[in-house]
Short mmCIF file of C-alpha atoms and ligand atoms in Angstrom, two decimals:
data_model
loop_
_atom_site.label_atom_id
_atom_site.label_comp_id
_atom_site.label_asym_id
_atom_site.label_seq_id
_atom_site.Cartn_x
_atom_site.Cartn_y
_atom_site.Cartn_z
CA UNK A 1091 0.00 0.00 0.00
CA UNK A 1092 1.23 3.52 -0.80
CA UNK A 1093 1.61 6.00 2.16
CA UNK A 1094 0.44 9.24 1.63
CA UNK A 1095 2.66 13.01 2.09
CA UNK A 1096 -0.23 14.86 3.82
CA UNK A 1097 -0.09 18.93 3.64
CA UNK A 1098 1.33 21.15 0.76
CA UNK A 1099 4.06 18.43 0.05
CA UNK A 1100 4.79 15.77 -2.85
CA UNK A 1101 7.63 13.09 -2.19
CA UNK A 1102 10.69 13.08 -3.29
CA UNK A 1103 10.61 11.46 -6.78
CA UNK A 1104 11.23 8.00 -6.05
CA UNK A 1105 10.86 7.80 -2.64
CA UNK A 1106 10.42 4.44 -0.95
CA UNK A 1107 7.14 3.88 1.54
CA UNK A 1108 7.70 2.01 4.73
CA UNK A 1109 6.55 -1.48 4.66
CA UNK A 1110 3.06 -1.87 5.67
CA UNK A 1111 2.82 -5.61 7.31
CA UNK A 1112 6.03 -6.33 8.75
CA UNK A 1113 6.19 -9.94 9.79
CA UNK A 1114 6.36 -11.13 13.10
CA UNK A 1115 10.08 -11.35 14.47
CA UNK A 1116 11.26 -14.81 15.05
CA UNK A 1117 13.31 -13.90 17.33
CA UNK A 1118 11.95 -13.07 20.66
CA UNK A 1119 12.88 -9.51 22.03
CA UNK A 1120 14.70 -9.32 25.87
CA UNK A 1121 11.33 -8.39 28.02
CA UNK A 1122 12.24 -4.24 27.99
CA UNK A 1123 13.92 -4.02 24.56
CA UNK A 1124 14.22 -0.35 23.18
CA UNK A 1125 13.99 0.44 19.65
CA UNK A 1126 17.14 3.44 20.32
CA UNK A 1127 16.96 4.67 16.33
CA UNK A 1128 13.42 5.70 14.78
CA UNK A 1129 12.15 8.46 13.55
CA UNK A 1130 8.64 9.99 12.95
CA UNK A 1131 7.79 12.09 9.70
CA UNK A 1132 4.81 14.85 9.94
CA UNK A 1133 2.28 13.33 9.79
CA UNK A 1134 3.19 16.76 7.08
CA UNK A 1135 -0.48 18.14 7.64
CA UNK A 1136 0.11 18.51 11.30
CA UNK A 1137 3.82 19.24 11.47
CA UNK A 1138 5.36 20.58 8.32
CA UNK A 1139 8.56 19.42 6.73
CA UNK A 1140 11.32 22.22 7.43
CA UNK A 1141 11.80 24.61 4.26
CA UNK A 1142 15.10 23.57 3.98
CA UNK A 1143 14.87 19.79 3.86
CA UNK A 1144 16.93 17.99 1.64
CA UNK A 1145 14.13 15.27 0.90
CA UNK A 1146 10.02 14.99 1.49
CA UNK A 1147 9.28 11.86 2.55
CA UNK A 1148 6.04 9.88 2.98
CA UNK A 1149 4.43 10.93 6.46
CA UNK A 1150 5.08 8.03 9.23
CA UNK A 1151 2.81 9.10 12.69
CA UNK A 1152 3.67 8.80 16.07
CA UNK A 1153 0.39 5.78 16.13
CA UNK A 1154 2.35 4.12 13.30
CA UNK A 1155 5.77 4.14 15.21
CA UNK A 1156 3.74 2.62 18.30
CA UNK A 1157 1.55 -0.16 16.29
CA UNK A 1158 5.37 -1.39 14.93
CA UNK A 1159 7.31 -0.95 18.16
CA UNK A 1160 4.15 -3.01 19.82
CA UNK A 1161 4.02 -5.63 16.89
CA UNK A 1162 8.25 -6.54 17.22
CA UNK A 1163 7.71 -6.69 20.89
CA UNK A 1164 9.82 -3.66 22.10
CA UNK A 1165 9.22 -1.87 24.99
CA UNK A 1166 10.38 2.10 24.39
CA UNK A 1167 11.36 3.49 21.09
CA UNK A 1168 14.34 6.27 21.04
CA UNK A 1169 12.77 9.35 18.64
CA UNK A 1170 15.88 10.55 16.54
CA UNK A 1171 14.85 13.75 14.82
CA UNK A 1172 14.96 13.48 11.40
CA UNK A 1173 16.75 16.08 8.80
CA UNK A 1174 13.96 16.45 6.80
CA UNK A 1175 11.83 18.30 10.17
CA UNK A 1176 15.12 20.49 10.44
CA UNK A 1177 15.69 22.11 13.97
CA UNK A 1178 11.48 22.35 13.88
CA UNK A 1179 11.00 19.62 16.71
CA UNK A 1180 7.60 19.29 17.57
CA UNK A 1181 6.68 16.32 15.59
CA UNK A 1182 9.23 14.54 17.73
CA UNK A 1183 8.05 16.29 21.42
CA UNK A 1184 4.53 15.44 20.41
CA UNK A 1185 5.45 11.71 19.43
CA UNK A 1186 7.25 11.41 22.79
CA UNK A 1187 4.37 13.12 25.25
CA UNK A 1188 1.85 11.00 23.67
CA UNK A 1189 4.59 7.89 24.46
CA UNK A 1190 3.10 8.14 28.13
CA UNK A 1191 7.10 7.87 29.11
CA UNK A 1192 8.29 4.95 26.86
CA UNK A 1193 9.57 7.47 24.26
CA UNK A 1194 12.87 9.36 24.40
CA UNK A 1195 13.78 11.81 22.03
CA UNK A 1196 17.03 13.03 20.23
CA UNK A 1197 16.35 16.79 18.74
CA UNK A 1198 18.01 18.89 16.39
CA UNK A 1199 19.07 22.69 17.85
CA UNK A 1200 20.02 25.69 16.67
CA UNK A 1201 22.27 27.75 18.71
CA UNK A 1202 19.98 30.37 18.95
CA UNK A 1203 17.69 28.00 21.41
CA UNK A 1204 17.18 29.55 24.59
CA UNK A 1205 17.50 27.82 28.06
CA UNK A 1206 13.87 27.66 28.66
CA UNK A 1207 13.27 25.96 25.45
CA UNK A 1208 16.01 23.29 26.28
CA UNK A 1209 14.29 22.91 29.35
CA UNK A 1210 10.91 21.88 27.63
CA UNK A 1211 12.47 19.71 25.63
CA UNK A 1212 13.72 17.88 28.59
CA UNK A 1213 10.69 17.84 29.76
CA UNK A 1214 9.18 16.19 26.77
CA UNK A 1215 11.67 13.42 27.02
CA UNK A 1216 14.50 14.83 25.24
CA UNK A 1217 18.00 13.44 26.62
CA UNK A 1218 20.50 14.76 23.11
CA UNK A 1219 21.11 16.27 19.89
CA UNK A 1220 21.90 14.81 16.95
CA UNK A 1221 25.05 16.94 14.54
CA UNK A 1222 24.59 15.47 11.20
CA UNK A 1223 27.55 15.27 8.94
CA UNK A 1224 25.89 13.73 5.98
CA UNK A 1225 26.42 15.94 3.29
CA UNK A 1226 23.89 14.66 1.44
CA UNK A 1227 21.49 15.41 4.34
CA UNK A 1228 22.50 19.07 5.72
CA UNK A 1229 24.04 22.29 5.19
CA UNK A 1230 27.03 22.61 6.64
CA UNK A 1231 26.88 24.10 9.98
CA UNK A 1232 30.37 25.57 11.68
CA UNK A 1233 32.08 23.35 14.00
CA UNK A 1234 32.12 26.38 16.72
CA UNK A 1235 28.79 26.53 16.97
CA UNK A 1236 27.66 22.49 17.26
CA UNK A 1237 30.86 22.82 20.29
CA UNK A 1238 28.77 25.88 21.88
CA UNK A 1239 25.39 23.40 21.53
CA UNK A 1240 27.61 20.58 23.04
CA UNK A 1241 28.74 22.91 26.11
CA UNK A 1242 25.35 23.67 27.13
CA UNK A 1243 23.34 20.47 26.92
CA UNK A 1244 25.75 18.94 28.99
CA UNK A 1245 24.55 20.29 32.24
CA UNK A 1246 21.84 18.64 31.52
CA UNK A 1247 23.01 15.34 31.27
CA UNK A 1248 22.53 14.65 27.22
CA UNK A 1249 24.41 13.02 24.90
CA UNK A 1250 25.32 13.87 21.32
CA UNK A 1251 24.50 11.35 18.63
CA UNK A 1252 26.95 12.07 15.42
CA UNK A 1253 26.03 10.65 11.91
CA UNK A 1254 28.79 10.49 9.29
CA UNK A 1255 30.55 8.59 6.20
CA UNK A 1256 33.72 6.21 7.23
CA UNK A 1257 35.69 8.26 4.66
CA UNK A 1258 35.25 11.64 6.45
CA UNK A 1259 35.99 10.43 10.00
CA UNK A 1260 39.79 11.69 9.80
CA UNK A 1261 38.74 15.18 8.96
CA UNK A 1262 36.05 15.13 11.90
CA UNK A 1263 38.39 13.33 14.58
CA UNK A 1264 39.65 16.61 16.08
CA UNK A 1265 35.91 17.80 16.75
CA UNK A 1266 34.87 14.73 17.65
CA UNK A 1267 37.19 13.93 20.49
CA UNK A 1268 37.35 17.36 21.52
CA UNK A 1269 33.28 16.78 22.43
CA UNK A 1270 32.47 17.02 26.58
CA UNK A 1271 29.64 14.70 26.44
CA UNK A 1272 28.95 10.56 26.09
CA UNK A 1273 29.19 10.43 22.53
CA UNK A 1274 26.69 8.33 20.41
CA UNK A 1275 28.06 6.94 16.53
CA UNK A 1276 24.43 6.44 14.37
CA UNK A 1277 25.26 2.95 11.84
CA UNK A 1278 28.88 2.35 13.07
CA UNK A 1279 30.09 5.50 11.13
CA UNK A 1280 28.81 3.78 8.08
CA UNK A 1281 31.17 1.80 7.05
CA UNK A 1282 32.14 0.74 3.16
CA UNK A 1283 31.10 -3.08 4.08
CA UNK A 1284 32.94 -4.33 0.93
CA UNK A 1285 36.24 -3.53 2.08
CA UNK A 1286 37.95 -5.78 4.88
CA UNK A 1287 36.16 -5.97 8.39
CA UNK A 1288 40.09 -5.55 9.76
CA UNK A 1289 41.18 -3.01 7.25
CA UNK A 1290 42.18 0.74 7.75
CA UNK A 1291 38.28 2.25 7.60
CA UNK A 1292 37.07 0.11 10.43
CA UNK A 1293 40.35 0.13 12.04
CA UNK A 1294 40.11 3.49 12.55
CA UNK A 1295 36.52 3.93 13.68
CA UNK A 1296 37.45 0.92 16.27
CA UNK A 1297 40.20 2.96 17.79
CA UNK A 1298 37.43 5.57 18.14
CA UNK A 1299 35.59 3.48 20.72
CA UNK A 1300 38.47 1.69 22.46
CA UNK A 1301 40.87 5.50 22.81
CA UNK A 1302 37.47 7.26 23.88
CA UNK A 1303 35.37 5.31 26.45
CA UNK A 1304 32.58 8.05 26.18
CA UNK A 1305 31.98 6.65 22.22
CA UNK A 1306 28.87 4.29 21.91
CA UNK A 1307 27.58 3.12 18.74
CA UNK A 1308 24.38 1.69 17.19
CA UNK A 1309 25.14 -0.82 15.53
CA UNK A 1310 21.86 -0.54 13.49
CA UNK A 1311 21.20 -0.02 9.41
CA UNK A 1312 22.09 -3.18 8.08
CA UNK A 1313 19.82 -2.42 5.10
CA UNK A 1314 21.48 0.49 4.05
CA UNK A 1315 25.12 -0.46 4.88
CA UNK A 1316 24.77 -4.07 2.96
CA UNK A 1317 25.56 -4.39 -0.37
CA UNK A 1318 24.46 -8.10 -0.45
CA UNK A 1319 20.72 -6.88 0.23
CA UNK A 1320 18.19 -9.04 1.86
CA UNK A 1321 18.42 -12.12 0.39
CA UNK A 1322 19.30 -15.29 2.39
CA UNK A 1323 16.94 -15.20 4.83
CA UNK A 1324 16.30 -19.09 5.16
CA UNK A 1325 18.20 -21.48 7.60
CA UNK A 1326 21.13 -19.86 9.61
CA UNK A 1327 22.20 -17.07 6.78
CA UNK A 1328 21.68 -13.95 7.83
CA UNK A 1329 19.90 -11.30 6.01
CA UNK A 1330 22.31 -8.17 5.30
CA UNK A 1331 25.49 -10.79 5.93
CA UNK A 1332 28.34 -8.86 4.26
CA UNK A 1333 27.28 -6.33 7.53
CA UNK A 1334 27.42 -9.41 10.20
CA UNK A 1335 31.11 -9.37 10.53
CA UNK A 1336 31.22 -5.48 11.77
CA UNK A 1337 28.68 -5.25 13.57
CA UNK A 1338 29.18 -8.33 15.45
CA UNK A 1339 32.65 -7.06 16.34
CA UNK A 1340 32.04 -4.12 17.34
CA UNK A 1341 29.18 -5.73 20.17
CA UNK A 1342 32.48 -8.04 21.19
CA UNK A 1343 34.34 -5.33 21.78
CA UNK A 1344 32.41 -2.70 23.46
CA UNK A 1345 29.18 -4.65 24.36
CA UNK A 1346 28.29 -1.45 27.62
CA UNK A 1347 28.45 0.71 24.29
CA UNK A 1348 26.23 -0.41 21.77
CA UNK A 1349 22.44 0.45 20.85
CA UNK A 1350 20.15 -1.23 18.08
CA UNK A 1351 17.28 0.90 16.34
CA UNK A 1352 15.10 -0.67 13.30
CA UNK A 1353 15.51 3.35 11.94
CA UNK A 1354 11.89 2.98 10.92
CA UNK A 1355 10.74 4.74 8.68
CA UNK A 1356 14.06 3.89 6.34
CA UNK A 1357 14.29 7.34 5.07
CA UNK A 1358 16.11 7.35 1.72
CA UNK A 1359 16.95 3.75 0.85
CA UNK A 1360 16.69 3.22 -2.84
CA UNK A 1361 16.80 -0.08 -3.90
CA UNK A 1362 14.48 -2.30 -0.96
CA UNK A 1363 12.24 -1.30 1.73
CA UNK A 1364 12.65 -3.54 4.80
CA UNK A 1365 10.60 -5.65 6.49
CA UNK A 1366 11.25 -4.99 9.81
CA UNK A 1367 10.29 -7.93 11.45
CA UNK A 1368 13.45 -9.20 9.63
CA UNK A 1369 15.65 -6.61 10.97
CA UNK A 1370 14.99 -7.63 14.23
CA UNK A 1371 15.91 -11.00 13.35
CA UNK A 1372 19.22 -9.87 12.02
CA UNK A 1373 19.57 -8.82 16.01
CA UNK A 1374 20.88 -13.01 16.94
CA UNK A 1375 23.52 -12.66 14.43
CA UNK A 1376 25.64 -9.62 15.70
CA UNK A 1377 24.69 -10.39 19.56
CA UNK A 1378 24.84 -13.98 19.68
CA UNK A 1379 24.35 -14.53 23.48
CA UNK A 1380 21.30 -14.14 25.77
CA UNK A 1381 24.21 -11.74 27.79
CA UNK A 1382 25.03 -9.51 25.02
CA UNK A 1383 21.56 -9.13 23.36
CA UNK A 1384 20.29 -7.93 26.67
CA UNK A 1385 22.92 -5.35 27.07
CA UNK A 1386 22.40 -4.28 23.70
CA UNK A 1387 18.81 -4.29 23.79
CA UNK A 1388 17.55 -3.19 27.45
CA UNK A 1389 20.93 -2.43 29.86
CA UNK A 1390 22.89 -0.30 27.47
CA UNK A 1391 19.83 2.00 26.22
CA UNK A 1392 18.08 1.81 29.72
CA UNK A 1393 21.47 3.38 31.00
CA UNK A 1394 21.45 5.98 28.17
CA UNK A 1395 17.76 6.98 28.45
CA UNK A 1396 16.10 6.07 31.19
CA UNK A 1397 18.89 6.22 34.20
CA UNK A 1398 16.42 6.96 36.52
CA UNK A 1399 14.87 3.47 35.78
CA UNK A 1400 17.80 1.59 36.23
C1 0GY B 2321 18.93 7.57 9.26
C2 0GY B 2321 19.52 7.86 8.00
C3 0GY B 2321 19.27 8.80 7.07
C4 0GY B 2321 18.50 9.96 7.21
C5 0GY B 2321 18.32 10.65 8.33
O1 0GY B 2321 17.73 12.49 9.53
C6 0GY B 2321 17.68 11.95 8.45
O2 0GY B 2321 17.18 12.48 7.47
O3 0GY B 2321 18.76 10.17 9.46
C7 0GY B 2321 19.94 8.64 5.78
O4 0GY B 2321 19.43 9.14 4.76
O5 0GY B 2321 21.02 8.00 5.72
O6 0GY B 2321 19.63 7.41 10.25
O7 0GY B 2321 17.71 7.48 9.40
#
């Protein structure tokens, strides 16, 4: 079924609906699991996409991101804003007050937010800010001002979640260790999965975690770091397997660091739309013990999020 762009929007030509019908995961979910990557889209009628989006998806509502997280079995979903809602973040606010508390929220901010607003967003749930370094994505924004944004949610106890290619980590190393806060990687820095798991890329972006103990990483997006796509499903291949051996070392290594997301809705993928049912049973093959799958799953994201909880 198509999804519909609601308001005074079209999609962007081409753009690929999330999957209506996911199946049911075979793997069973740790009782508490958080979804820590999703996203909500408009709906556009309610919450307009930002003027200077790079891309109009279809909408994907806050009742839509509760029916799925309810349907895989997870407990709390982690709200990421998305680029194309800009530093406008009431979409996300409104997804996570109507969450009754099982919602978190990562927003986008301007340095022109004042305190009080940064208070309400903590209010609404809001516990970091995500600096995008997708070019394709955003504008650039000067480093100065994402460090004066990282200086002041601090106090409050946030993180900051980075997004970025593998190839433009060594230019960004400088501002990234130079950040004050726990530090959160979205998709394992996205690495190119057909070069060598223990080559220089991932070499690098492992030395990341291990030099800087306040570096976590989801080690979510299989679907849009695989270049094998979906197939294999049957039997004990994974789905997404050229992604299995990075992600799987990277829970080894740092399993109190890692977070999983389904990243629901799947904004711009181009050639597949996931089931996300599947996804989550991509979750066995990177955490292959009870231990680590509930660390990834419900300790590490609990710890993160919900401290208070835990
Ligand atoms: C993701 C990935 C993407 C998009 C966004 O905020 C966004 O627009 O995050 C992407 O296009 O790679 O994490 O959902």
């Amino acid at each position: 079924m198509s999804q519909a762009t609601t308001g005074d929007f079209t999609k962007t030509a081409g753009w690929l609906d999330w999957f209506d019908g996911p199946s049911r995961p075979r793997f069973a979910l740790p009782p508490g699991s958080v979804d820590a990557h999703c996203h909500v889209f408009g709906p556009g009628a309610e919450f307009p996409y930002a003027p200077e989006r790079k891309y109009t998806p279809c909408d994907a509502s806050k009742a839509q991101l509760a029916a799925l997280r309810d349907h895989l079995g997870f407990a709390r979903n982690v709200i990421v804003q998305a680029t194309c809602h800009g530093a406008d973040n009431r979409a996300l606010v409104d997804a996570c007050i109507a969450s009754g508390g099982r919602a978190r929220g990562v927003a986008t901010v301007r340095r022109s937010i004042s305190d009080a607003e940064l208070q309400a967003l903590h209010a609404a749930g809001v516990r970091g800010v995500r600096f995008n370094f997708v070019k394709r994505l955003v504008d650039f924004t000067p480093r100065d001002e994402l460090m004066e944004i990282a200086s002041r949610i601090a106090p409050l106890g946030w993180h900051v979640v980075i997004y970025f290619e593998a190839v433009d980590l060594p230019e960004l190393w400088d501002f990234f260790t130079a950040l004050p806060t726990t530090v959160v990687v979205d998709h394992m820095g996205r690495p190119d999965v057909s070069l060598p798991v223990d080559g220089p890329q991932f070499a690098l972006f492992e030395r990341f975690m291990r030099e800087y103990p306040n570096v976590w990483s989801k080690v979510s997006c299989p679907e849009r770091l695989s270049l094998g796509g979906p197939k294999a499903l049957n039997g004990e291949q994974a789905a997404y397997r050229d992604v299995v051996p990075f992600a799987r070392r990277i829970v080894e290594q740092f399993p109190d660091r890692v977070l999983w997301g389904t990243d629901w809705p799947h904004p711009n993928l181009k050639d597949h739309m996931p089931d996300d049912g599947l996804l989550v049973d991509f979750i066995p093959h990177i955490a292959v013990t009870p231990e680590l799958q509930r660390r990834l799953l419900v300790t590490n994201p609990m710890r993160l999020y919900w401290p208070e909880e835990t």
